[in-house]
Amino acid sequence: MGIRQSEKLVHSEFKTNAEGWPTGGETYLNVEHPFFDDRDAMAIVWQDGIIGEGGQNGAFLEDVIEAARQRLRFFQANSKTRCRENAIALTHLETALAWLDLRTRNRTVQGVENSYEGHAE
């Protein structure tokens, strides 16, 4: 395996609804580990449908980015694992969250949040 082995270990299956809109799906990280007993090291069940129709029933992209951000902050808080590359990666994750927050604000202002309708840029 190469440096970025996750491309081969992470498997995603995404779903669309009857109208072709992206809805839920699952993402898994399959690794052999003595503590996991044939379980996945990571399992993400993605939000399926609109919150307004059934509440939150899965993870949003922002949730997964936040989990990675918290992990990097943990590394950066330890002098043994703090480094420039972690700091840059952390900045990019925070930038991604800022863009996704802006998308949500734009959708809210335009009255299309909690719908499948697209928003104007």
PDB file of N, CA and C in Angstrom, residues 22-110:
ATOM      1  N   PRO A  22     -29.467  13.008  -4.569  1.00  0.00           N
ATOM      2  CA  PRO A  22     -28.616  12.275  -3.625  1.00  0.00           C
ATOM      3  C   PRO A  22     -29.262  12.266  -2.240  1.00  0.00           C
ATOM      4  N   THR A  23     -29.311  11.103  -1.620  1.00  0.00           N
ATOM      5  CA  THR A  23     -29.852  11.001  -0.264  1.00  0.00           C
ATOM      6  C   THR A  23     -28.795  10.365   0.631  1.00  0.00           C
ATOM      7  N   GLY A  24     -29.035   9.192   1.137  1.00  0.00           N
ATOM      8  CA  GLY A  24     -28.141   8.578   2.112  1.00  0.00           C
ATOM      9  C   GLY A  24     -27.066   7.713   1.496  1.00  0.00           C
ATOM     10  N   GLY A  25     -26.640   6.759   2.283  1.00  0.00           N
ATOM     11  CA  GLY A  25     -25.593   5.842   1.878  1.00  0.00           C
ATOM     12  C   GLY A  25     -24.749   5.472   3.072  1.00  0.00           C
ATOM     13  N   GLU A  26     -23.717   4.702   2.826  1.00  0.00           N
ATOM     14  CA  GLU A  26     -22.813   4.263   3.890  1.00  0.00           C
ATOM     15  C   GLU A  26     -21.374   4.363   3.414  1.00  0.00           C
ATOM     16  N   THR A  27     -20.480   4.585   4.360  1.00  0.00           N
ATOM     17  CA  THR A  27     -19.035   4.590   4.109  1.00  0.00           C
ATOM     18  C   THR A  27     -18.384   3.778   5.210  1.00  0.00           C
ATOM     19  N   TYR A  28     -17.478   2.897   4.834  1.00  0.00           N
ATOM     20  CA  TYR A  28     -16.814   2.026   5.803  1.00  0.00           C
ATOM     21  C   TYR A  28     -15.309   2.032   5.596  1.00  0.00           C
ATOM     22  N   LEU A  29     -14.601   1.823   6.680  1.00  0.00           N
ATOM     23  CA  LEU A  29     -13.159   1.588   6.639  1.00  0.00           C
ATOM     24  C   LEU A  29     -12.948   0.182   7.156  1.00  0.00           C
ATOM     25  N   ASN A  30     -12.493  -0.698   6.291  1.00  0.00           N
ATOM     26  CA  ASN A  30     -12.288  -2.101   6.650  1.00  0.00           C
ATOM     27  C   ASN A  30     -10.809  -2.352   6.912  1.00  0.00           C
ATOM     28  N   VAL A  31     -10.462  -2.677   8.151  1.00  0.00           N
ATOM     29  CA  VAL A  31      -9.091  -3.019   8.503  1.00  0.00           C
ATOM     30  C   VAL A  31      -9.104  -4.197   9.463  1.00  0.00           C
ATOM     31  N   GLU A  32      -8.009  -4.939   9.472  1.00  0.00           N
ATOM     32  CA  GLU A  32      -7.873  -6.019  10.443  1.00  0.00           C
ATOM     33  C   GLU A  32      -7.247  -5.450  11.703  1.00  0.00           C
ATOM     34  N   HIS A  33      -7.895  -5.660  12.820  1.00  0.00           N
ATOM     35  CA  HIS A  33      -7.413  -5.135  14.087  1.00  0.00           C
ATOM     36  C   HIS A  33      -7.913  -6.047  15.201  1.00  0.00           C
ATOM     37  N   PRO A  34      -7.080  -6.386  16.153  1.00  0.00           N
ATOM     38  CA  PRO A  34      -7.500  -7.336  17.191  1.00  0.00           C
ATOM     39  C   PRO A  34      -8.672  -6.866  18.044  1.00  0.00           C
ATOM     40  N   PHE A  35      -8.884  -5.561  18.149  1.00  0.00           N
ATOM     41  CA  PHE A  35      -9.982  -5.065  18.982  1.00  0.00           C
ATOM     42  C   PHE A  35     -11.312  -5.013  18.241  1.00  0.00           C
ATOM     43  N   PHE A  36     -11.305  -5.128  16.925  1.00  0.00           N
ATOM     44  CA  PHE A  36     -12.516  -4.902  16.159  1.00  0.00           C
ATOM     45  C   PHE A  36     -13.351  -6.151  15.904  1.00  0.00           C
ATOM     46  N   ASP A  37     -12.771  -7.336  15.959  1.00  0.00           N
ATOM     47  CA  ASP A  37     -13.534  -8.575  15.735  1.00  0.00           C
ATOM     48  C   ASP A  37     -14.462  -8.481  14.528  1.00  0.00           C
ATOM     49  N   ASP A  38     -13.893  -8.330  13.353  1.00  0.00           N
ATOM     50  CA  ASP A  38     -14.643  -8.278  12.103  1.00  0.00           C
ATOM     51  C   ASP A  38     -15.576  -7.072  12.001  1.00  0.00           C
ATOM     52  N   ARG A  39     -15.367  -6.075  12.813  1.00  0.00           N
ATOM     53  CA  ARG A  39     -16.142  -4.848  12.690  1.00  0.00           C
ATOM     54  C   ARG A  39     -15.340  -3.854  11.866  1.00  0.00           C
ATOM     55  N   ASP A  40     -16.017  -2.848  11.386  1.00  0.00           N
ATOM     56  CA  ASP A  40     -15.337  -1.790  10.654  1.00  0.00           C
ATOM     57  C   ASP A  40     -14.713  -0.817  11.636  1.00  0.00           C
ATOM     58  N   ALA A  41     -13.532  -0.326  11.290  1.00  0.00           N
ATOM     59  CA  ALA A  41     -12.875   0.676  12.122  1.00  0.00           C
ATOM     60  C   ALA A  41     -13.617   2.004  12.035  1.00  0.00           C
ATOM     61  N   MET A  42     -14.311   2.202  10.939  1.00  0.00           N
ATOM     62  CA  MET A  42     -15.108   3.412  10.760  1.00  0.00           C
ATOM     63  C   MET A  42     -16.361   3.018   9.988  1.00  0.00           C
ATOM     64  N   ALA A  43     -17.486   3.485  10.448  1.00  0.00           N
ATOM     65  CA  ALA A  43     -18.738   3.278   9.726  1.00  0.00           C
ATOM     66  C   ALA A  43     -19.522   4.575   9.782  1.00  0.00           C
ATOM     67  N   ILE A  44     -19.821   5.133   8.629  1.00  0.00           N
ATOM     68  CA  ILE A  44     -20.606   6.359   8.547  1.00  0.00           C
ATOM     69  C   ILE A  44     -21.913   6.016   7.849  1.00  0.00           C
ATOM     70  N   VAL A  45     -23.001   6.303   8.504  1.00  0.00           N
ATOM     71  CA  VAL A  45     -24.315   6.218   7.870  1.00  0.00           C
ATOM     72  C   VAL A  45     -24.689   7.658   7.549  1.00  0.00           C
ATOM     73  N   TRP A  46     -24.769   7.970   6.261  1.00  0.00           N
ATOM     74  CA  TRP A  46     -25.021   9.334   5.826  1.00  0.00           C
ATOM     75  C   TRP A  46     -26.493   9.696   5.990  1.00  0.00           C
ATOM     76  N   GLN A  47     -26.756  10.981   6.214  1.00  0.00           N
ATOM     77  CA  GLN A  47     -28.122  11.488   6.314  1.00  0.00           C
ATOM     78  C   GLN A  47     -28.918  11.013   5.112  1.00  0.00           C
ATOM     79  N   ASP A  48     -30.100  10.491   5.375  1.00  0.00           N
ATOM     80  CA  ASP A  48     -30.980   9.993   4.315  1.00  0.00           C
ATOM     81  C   ASP A  48     -32.221  10.867   4.285  1.00  0.00           C
ATOM     82  N   GLY A  49     -32.293  11.726   3.308  1.00  0.00           N
ATOM     83  CA  GLY A  49     -33.450  12.603   3.173  1.00  0.00           C
ATOM     84  C   GLY A  49     -33.235  13.944   3.847  1.00  0.00           C
ATOM     85  N   ILE A  50     -34.288  14.712   3.839  1.00  0.00           N
ATOM     86  CA  ILE A  50     -34.267  16.075   4.353  1.00  0.00           C
ATOM     87  C   ILE A  50     -34.626  16.061   5.835  1.00  0.00           C
ATOM     88  N   ILE A  51     -33.918  16.832   6.637  1.00  0.00           N
ATOM     89  CA  ILE A  51     -34.173  16.889   8.082  1.00  0.00           C
ATOM     90  C   ILE A  51     -35.632  17.233   8.358  1.00  0.00           C
ATOM     91  N   GLY A  52     -36.177  18.159   7.591  1.00  0.00           N
ATOM     92  CA  GLY A  52     -37.556  18.586   7.805  1.00  0.00           C
ATOM     93  C   GLY A  52     -38.573  17.474   7.635  1.00  0.00           C
ATOM     94  N   GLU A  53     -38.206  16.406   6.949  1.00  0.00           N
ATOM     95  CA  GLU A  53     -39.141  15.302   6.724  1.00  0.00           C
ATOM     96  C   GLU A  53     -39.026  14.199   7.757  1.00  0.00           C
ATOM     97  N   GLY A  54     -37.849  13.987   8.330  1.00  0.00           N
ATOM     98  CA  GLY A  54     -37.698  12.870   9.256  1.00  0.00           C
ATOM     99  C   GLY A  54     -36.668  13.093  10.338  1.00  0.00           C
ATOM    100  N   GLY A  55     -36.188  14.313  10.471  1.00  0.00           N
ATOM    101  CA  GLY A  55     -35.158  14.586  11.461  1.00  0.00           C
ATOM    102  C   GLY A  55     -33.803  14.093  10.992  1.00  0.00           C
ATOM    103  N   GLN A  56     -32.812  14.299  11.832  1.00  0.00           N
ATOM    104  CA  GLN A  56     -31.469  13.838  11.483  1.00  0.00           C
ATOM    105  C   GLN A  56     -31.381  12.346  11.752  1.00  0.00           C
ATOM    106  N   ASN A  57     -31.043  11.571  10.711  1.00  0.00           N
ATOM    107  CA  ASN A  57     -30.950  10.120  10.841  1.00  0.00           C
ATOM    108  C   ASN A  57     -29.588   9.591  10.423  1.00  0.00           C
ATOM    109  N   GLY A  58     -28.665  10.499  10.172  1.00  0.00           N
ATOM    110  CA  GLY A  58     -27.327  10.090   9.762  1.00  0.00           C
ATOM    111  C   GLY A  58     -26.374  11.268   9.813  1.00  0.00           C
ATOM    112  N   ALA A  59     -25.150  11.017   9.387  1.00  0.00           N
ATOM    113  CA  ALA A  59     -24.101  12.030   9.439  1.00  0.00           C
ATOM    114  C   ALA A  59     -24.169  12.948   8.229  1.00  0.00           C
ATOM    115  N   PHE A  60     -23.807  14.191   8.462  1.00  0.00           N
ATOM    116  CA  PHE A  60     -23.619  15.158   7.390  1.00  0.00           C
ATOM    117  C   PHE A  60     -22.131  15.267   7.125  1.00  0.00           C
ATOM    118  N   LEU A  61     -21.782  15.773   5.968  1.00  0.00           N
ATOM    119  CA  LEU A  61     -20.387  15.988   5.620  1.00  0.00           C
ATOM    120  C   LEU A  61     -19.689  16.833   6.682  1.00  0.00           C
ATOM    121  N   GLU A  62     -20.385  17.852   7.175  1.00  0.00           N
ATOM    122  CA  GLU A  62     -19.816  18.721   8.196  1.00  0.00           C
ATOM    123  C   GLU A  62     -19.453  17.939   9.461  1.00  0.00           C
ATOM    124  N   ASP A  63     -20.250  16.933   9.819  1.00  0.00           N
ATOM    125  CA  ASP A  63     -19.966  16.124  11.007  1.00  0.00           C
ATOM    126  C   ASP A  63     -18.663  15.353  10.854  1.00  0.00           C
ATOM    127  N   VAL A  64     -18.447  14.804   9.674  1.00  0.00           N
ATOM    128  CA  VAL A  64     -17.240  14.004   9.431  1.00  0.00           C
ATOM    129  C   VAL A  64     -16.003  14.909   9.382  1.00  0.00           C
ATOM    130  N   ILE A  65     -16.137  16.068   8.751  1.00  0.00           N
ATOM    131  CA  ILE A  65     -15.022  17.017   8.738  1.00  0.00           C
ATOM    132  C   ILE A  65     -14.713  17.474  10.158  1.00  0.00           C
ATOM    133  N   GLU A  66     -15.746  17.713  10.965  1.00  0.00           N
ATOM    134  CA  GLU A  66     -15.541  18.121  12.352  1.00  0.00           C
ATOM    135  C   GLU A  66     -14.804  17.039  13.138  1.00  0.00           C
ATOM    136  N   ALA A  67     -15.126  15.768  12.902  1.00  0.00           N
ATOM    137  CA  ALA A  67     -14.427  14.679  13.592  1.00  0.00           C
ATOM    138  C   ALA A  67     -12.940  14.692  13.235  1.00  0.00           C
ATOM    139  N   ALA A  68     -12.625  14.889  11.962  1.00  0.00           N
ATOM    140  CA  ALA A  68     -11.225  14.957  11.534  1.00  0.00           C
ATOM    141  C   ALA A  68     -10.544  16.195  12.128  1.00  0.00           C
ATOM    142  N   ARG A  69     -11.261  17.307  12.196  1.00  0.00           N
ATOM    143  CA  ARG A  69     -10.712  18.535  12.782  1.00  0.00           C
ATOM    144  C   ARG A  69     -10.367  18.322  14.252  1.00  0.00           C
ATOM    145  N   GLN A  70     -11.259  17.667  14.980  1.00  0.00           N
ATOM    146  CA  GLN A  70     -10.993  17.398  16.396  1.00  0.00           C
ATOM    147  C   GLN A  70      -9.780  16.494  16.574  1.00  0.00           C
ATOM    148  N   ARG A  71      -9.618  15.511  15.699  1.00  0.00           N
ATOM    149  CA  ARG A  71      -8.472  14.612  15.780  1.00  0.00           C
ATOM    150  C   ARG A  71      -7.162  15.375  15.542  1.00  0.00           C
ATOM    151  N   LEU A  72      -7.155  16.236  14.525  1.00  0.00           N
ATOM    152  CA  LEU A  72      -5.952  17.030  14.255  1.00  0.00           C
ATOM    153  C   LEU A  72      -5.663  18.002  15.394  1.00  0.00           C
ATOM    154  N   ARG A  73      -6.691  18.580  15.988  1.00  0.00           N
ATOM    155  CA  ARG A  73      -6.473  19.469  17.132  1.00  0.00           C
ATOM    156  C   ARG A  73      -5.862  18.699  18.304  1.00  0.00           C
ATOM    157  N   PHE A  74      -6.280  17.456  18.463  1.00  0.00           N
ATOM    158  CA  PHE A  74      -5.698  16.584  19.489  1.00  0.00           C
ATOM    159  C   PHE A  74      -4.204  16.399  19.227  1.00  0.00           C
ATOM    160  N   PHE A  75      -3.837  16.114  17.972  1.00  0.00           N
ATOM    161  CA  PHE A  75      -2.421  15.968  17.622  1.00  0.00           C
ATOM    162  C   PHE A  75      -1.657  17.265  17.872  1.00  0.00           C
ATOM    163  N   GLN A  76      -2.251  18.376  17.503  1.00  0.00           N
ATOM    164  CA  GLN A  76      -1.570  19.666  17.638  1.00  0.00           C
ATOM    165  C   GLN A  76      -1.415  20.091  19.098  1.00  0.00           C
ATOM    166  N   ALA A  77      -2.224  19.562  19.985  1.00  0.00           N
ATOM    167  CA  ALA A  77      -2.123  19.890  21.406  1.00  0.00           C
ATOM    168  C   ALA A  77      -0.979  19.137  22.082  1.00  0.00           C
ATOM    169  N   ASN A  78      -0.421  18.152  21.408  1.00  0.00           N
ATOM    170  CA  ASN A  78       0.655  17.336  21.962  1.00  0.00           C
ATOM    171  C   ASN A  78       1.970  17.724  21.294  1.00  0.00           C
ATOM    172  N   SER A  79       2.944  18.110  22.082  1.00  0.00           N
ATOM    173  CA  SER A  79       4.223  18.554  21.510  1.00  0.00           C
ATOM    174  C   SER A  79       4.923  17.447  20.717  1.00  0.00           C
ATOM    175  N   LYS A  80       4.589  16.198  20.968  1.00  0.00           N
ATOM    176  CA  LYS A  80       5.229  15.093  20.248  1.00  0.00           C
ATOM    177  C   LYS A  80       4.648  14.886  18.850  1.00  0.00           C
ATOM    178  N   THR A  81       3.429  15.359  18.613  1.00  0.00           N
ATOM    179  CA  THR A  81       2.789  15.133  17.315  1.00  0.00           C
ATOM    180  C   THR A  81       2.446  16.430  16.590  1.00  0.00           C
ATOM    181  N   ARG A  82       2.748  17.561  17.194  1.00  0.00           N
ATOM    182  CA  ARG A  82       2.476  18.857  16.562  1.00  0.00           C
ATOM    183  C   ARG A  82       3.429  19.046  15.393  1.00  0.00           C
ATOM    184  N   CYS A  83       2.888  19.523  14.268  1.00  0.00           N
ATOM    185  CA  CYS A  83       3.753  19.791  13.114  1.00  0.00           C
ATOM    186  C   CYS A  83       3.060  20.743  12.136  1.00  0.00           C
ATOM    187  N   ARG A  84       3.848  21.267  11.239  1.00  0.00           N
ATOM    188  CA  ARG A  84       3.361  22.210  10.228  1.00  0.00           C
ATOM    189  C   ARG A  84       2.301  21.572   9.330  1.00  0.00           C
ATOM    190  N   GLU A  85       2.540  20.325   8.917  1.00  0.00           N
ATOM    191  CA  GLU A  85       1.593  19.669   8.015  1.00  0.00           C
ATOM    192  C   GLU A  85       0.225  19.507   8.672  1.00  0.00           C
ATOM    193  N   ASN A  86       0.212  19.144   9.955  1.00  0.00           N
ATOM    194  CA  ASN A  86      -1.066  19.045  10.675  1.00  0.00           C
ATOM    195  C   ASN A  86      -1.754  20.399  10.724  1.00  0.00           C
ATOM    196  N   ALA A  87      -0.979  21.456  10.984  1.00  0.00           N
ATOM    197  CA  ALA A  87      -1.549  22.798  11.064  1.00  0.00           C
ATOM    198  C   ALA A  87      -2.176  23.213   9.737  1.00  0.00           C
ATOM    199  N   ILE A  88      -1.503  22.905   8.640  1.00  0.00           N
ATOM    200  CA  ILE A  88      -2.038  23.246   7.314  1.00  0.00           C
ATOM    201  C   ILE A  88      -3.295  22.432   7.025  1.00  0.00           C
ATOM    202  N   ALA A  89      -3.265  21.135   7.327  1.00  0.00           N
ATOM    203  CA  ALA A  89      -4.444  20.296   7.116  1.00  0.00           C
ATOM    204  C   ALA A  89      -5.617  20.817   7.949  1.00  0.00           C
ATOM    205  N   LEU A  90      -5.341  21.210   9.179  1.00  0.00           N
ATOM    206  CA  LEU A  90      -6.373  21.761  10.066  1.00  0.00           C
ATOM    207  C   LEU A  90      -6.975  23.030   9.461  1.00  0.00           C
ATOM    208  N   THR A  91      -6.129  23.887   8.925  1.00  0.00           N
ATOM    209  CA  THR A  91      -6.612  25.106   8.273  1.00  0.00           C
ATOM    210  C   THR A  91      -7.538  24.782   7.109  1.00  0.00           C
ATOM    211  N   HIS A  92      -7.182  23.780   6.318  1.00  0.00           N
ATOM    212  CA  HIS A  92      -8.015  23.427   5.168  1.00  0.00           C
ATOM    213  C   HIS A  92      -9.353  22.820   5.602  1.00  0.00           C
ATOM    214  N   LEU A  93      -9.345  22.038   6.664  1.00  0.00           N
ATOM    215  CA  LEU A  93     -10.609  21.500   7.173  1.00  0.00           C
ATOM    216  C   LEU A  93     -11.498  22.633   7.680  1.00  0.00           C
ATOM    217  N   GLU A  94     -10.912  23.589   8.380  1.00  0.00           N
ATOM    218  CA  GLU A  94     -11.683  24.732   8.870  1.00  0.00           C
ATOM    219  C   GLU A  94     -12.202  25.578   7.710  1.00  0.00           C
ATOM    220  N   THR A  95     -11.413  25.693   6.647  1.00  0.00           N
ATOM    221  CA  THR A  95     -11.860  26.405   5.457  1.00  0.00           C
ATOM    222  C   THR A  95     -13.034  25.673   4.809  1.00  0.00           C
ATOM    223  N   ALA A  96     -12.940  24.355   4.728  1.00  0.00           N
ATOM    224  CA  ALA A  96     -14.045  23.570   4.162  1.00  0.00           C
ATOM    225  C   ALA A  96     -15.322  23.779   4.971  1.00  0.00           C
ATOM    226  N   LEU A  97     -15.210  23.767   6.297  1.00  0.00           N
ATOM    227  CA  LEU A  97     -16.384  23.998   7.140  1.00  0.00           C
ATOM    228  C   LEU A  97     -16.955  25.396   6.919  1.00  0.00           C
ATOM    229  N   ALA A  98     -16.092  26.390   6.752  1.00  0.00           N
ATOM    230  CA  ALA A  98     -16.568  27.756   6.514  1.00  0.00           C
ATOM    231  C   ALA A  98     -17.351  27.842   5.204  1.00  0.00           C
ATOM    232  N   TRP A  99     -16.854  27.181   4.149  1.00  0.00           N
ATOM    233  CA  TRP A  99     -17.572  27.188   2.864  1.00  0.00           C
ATOM    234  C   TRP A  99     -18.910  26.466   2.975  1.00  0.00           C
ATOM    235  N   LEU A 100     -18.938  25.358   3.682  1.00  0.00           N
ATOM    236  CA  LEU A 100     -20.196  24.626   3.842  1.00  0.00           C
ATOM    237  C   LEU A 100     -21.181  25.419   4.693  1.00  0.00           C
ATOM    238  N   ASP A 101     -20.683  26.150   5.700  1.00  0.00           N
ATOM    239  CA  ASP A 101     -21.553  27.039   6.485  1.00  0.00           C
ATOM    240  C   ASP A 101     -22.128  28.149   5.612  1.00  0.00           C
ATOM    241  N   LEU A 102     -21.298  28.713   4.725  1.00  0.00           N
ATOM    242  CA  LEU A 102     -21.773  29.751   3.814  1.00  0.00           C
ATOM    243  C   LEU A 102     -22.860  29.190   2.894  1.00  0.00           C
ATOM    244  N   ARG A 103     -22.651  27.987   2.401  1.00  0.00           N
ATOM    245  CA  ARG A 103     -23.674  27.339   1.561  1.00  0.00           C
ATOM    246  C   ARG A 103     -24.995  27.258   2.312  1.00  0.00           C
ATOM    247  N   THR A 104     -24.952  26.828   3.577  1.00  0.00           N
ATOM    248  CA  THR A 104     -26.180  26.704   4.370  1.00  0.00           C
ATOM    249  C   THR A 104     -26.830  28.066   4.580  1.00  0.00           C
ATOM    250  N   ARG A 105     -26.020  29.084   4.897  1.00  0.00           N
ATOM    251  CA  ARG A 105     -26.585  30.436   5.069  1.00  0.00           C
ATOM    252  C   ARG A 105     -27.235  30.923   3.780  1.00  0.00           C
ATOM    253  N   ASN A 106     -26.579  30.715   2.641  1.00  0.00           N
ATOM    254  CA  ASN A 106     -27.151  31.125   1.354  1.00  0.00           C
ATOM    255  C   ASN A 106     -28.454  30.388   1.076  1.00  0.00           C
ATOM    256  N   ARG A 107     -28.484  29.111   1.355  1.00  0.00           N
ATOM    257  CA  ARG A 107     -29.699  28.326   1.130  1.00  0.00           C
ATOM    258  C   ARG A 107     -30.828  28.812   2.039  1.00  0.00           C
ATOM    259  N   THR A 108     -30.481  29.167   3.278  1.00  0.00           N
ATOM    260  CA  THR A 108     -31.487  29.658   4.217  1.00  0.00           C
ATOM    261  C   THR A 108     -32.048  30.997   3.743  1.00  0.00           C
ATOM    262  N   VAL A 109     -31.165  31.917   3.376  1.00  0.00           N
ATOM    263  CA  VAL A 109     -31.589  33.240   2.906  1.00  0.00           C
ATOM    264  C   VAL A 109     -32.458  33.123   1.659  1.00  0.00           C
ATOM    265  N   GLN A 110     -32.110  32.175   0.777  1.00  0.00           N
ATOM    266  CA  GLN A 110     -32.849  32.008  -0.473  1.00  0.00           C
ATOM    267  C   GLN A 110     -34.100  31.148  -0.313  1.00  0.00           C
TER     268      GLN A 110
END
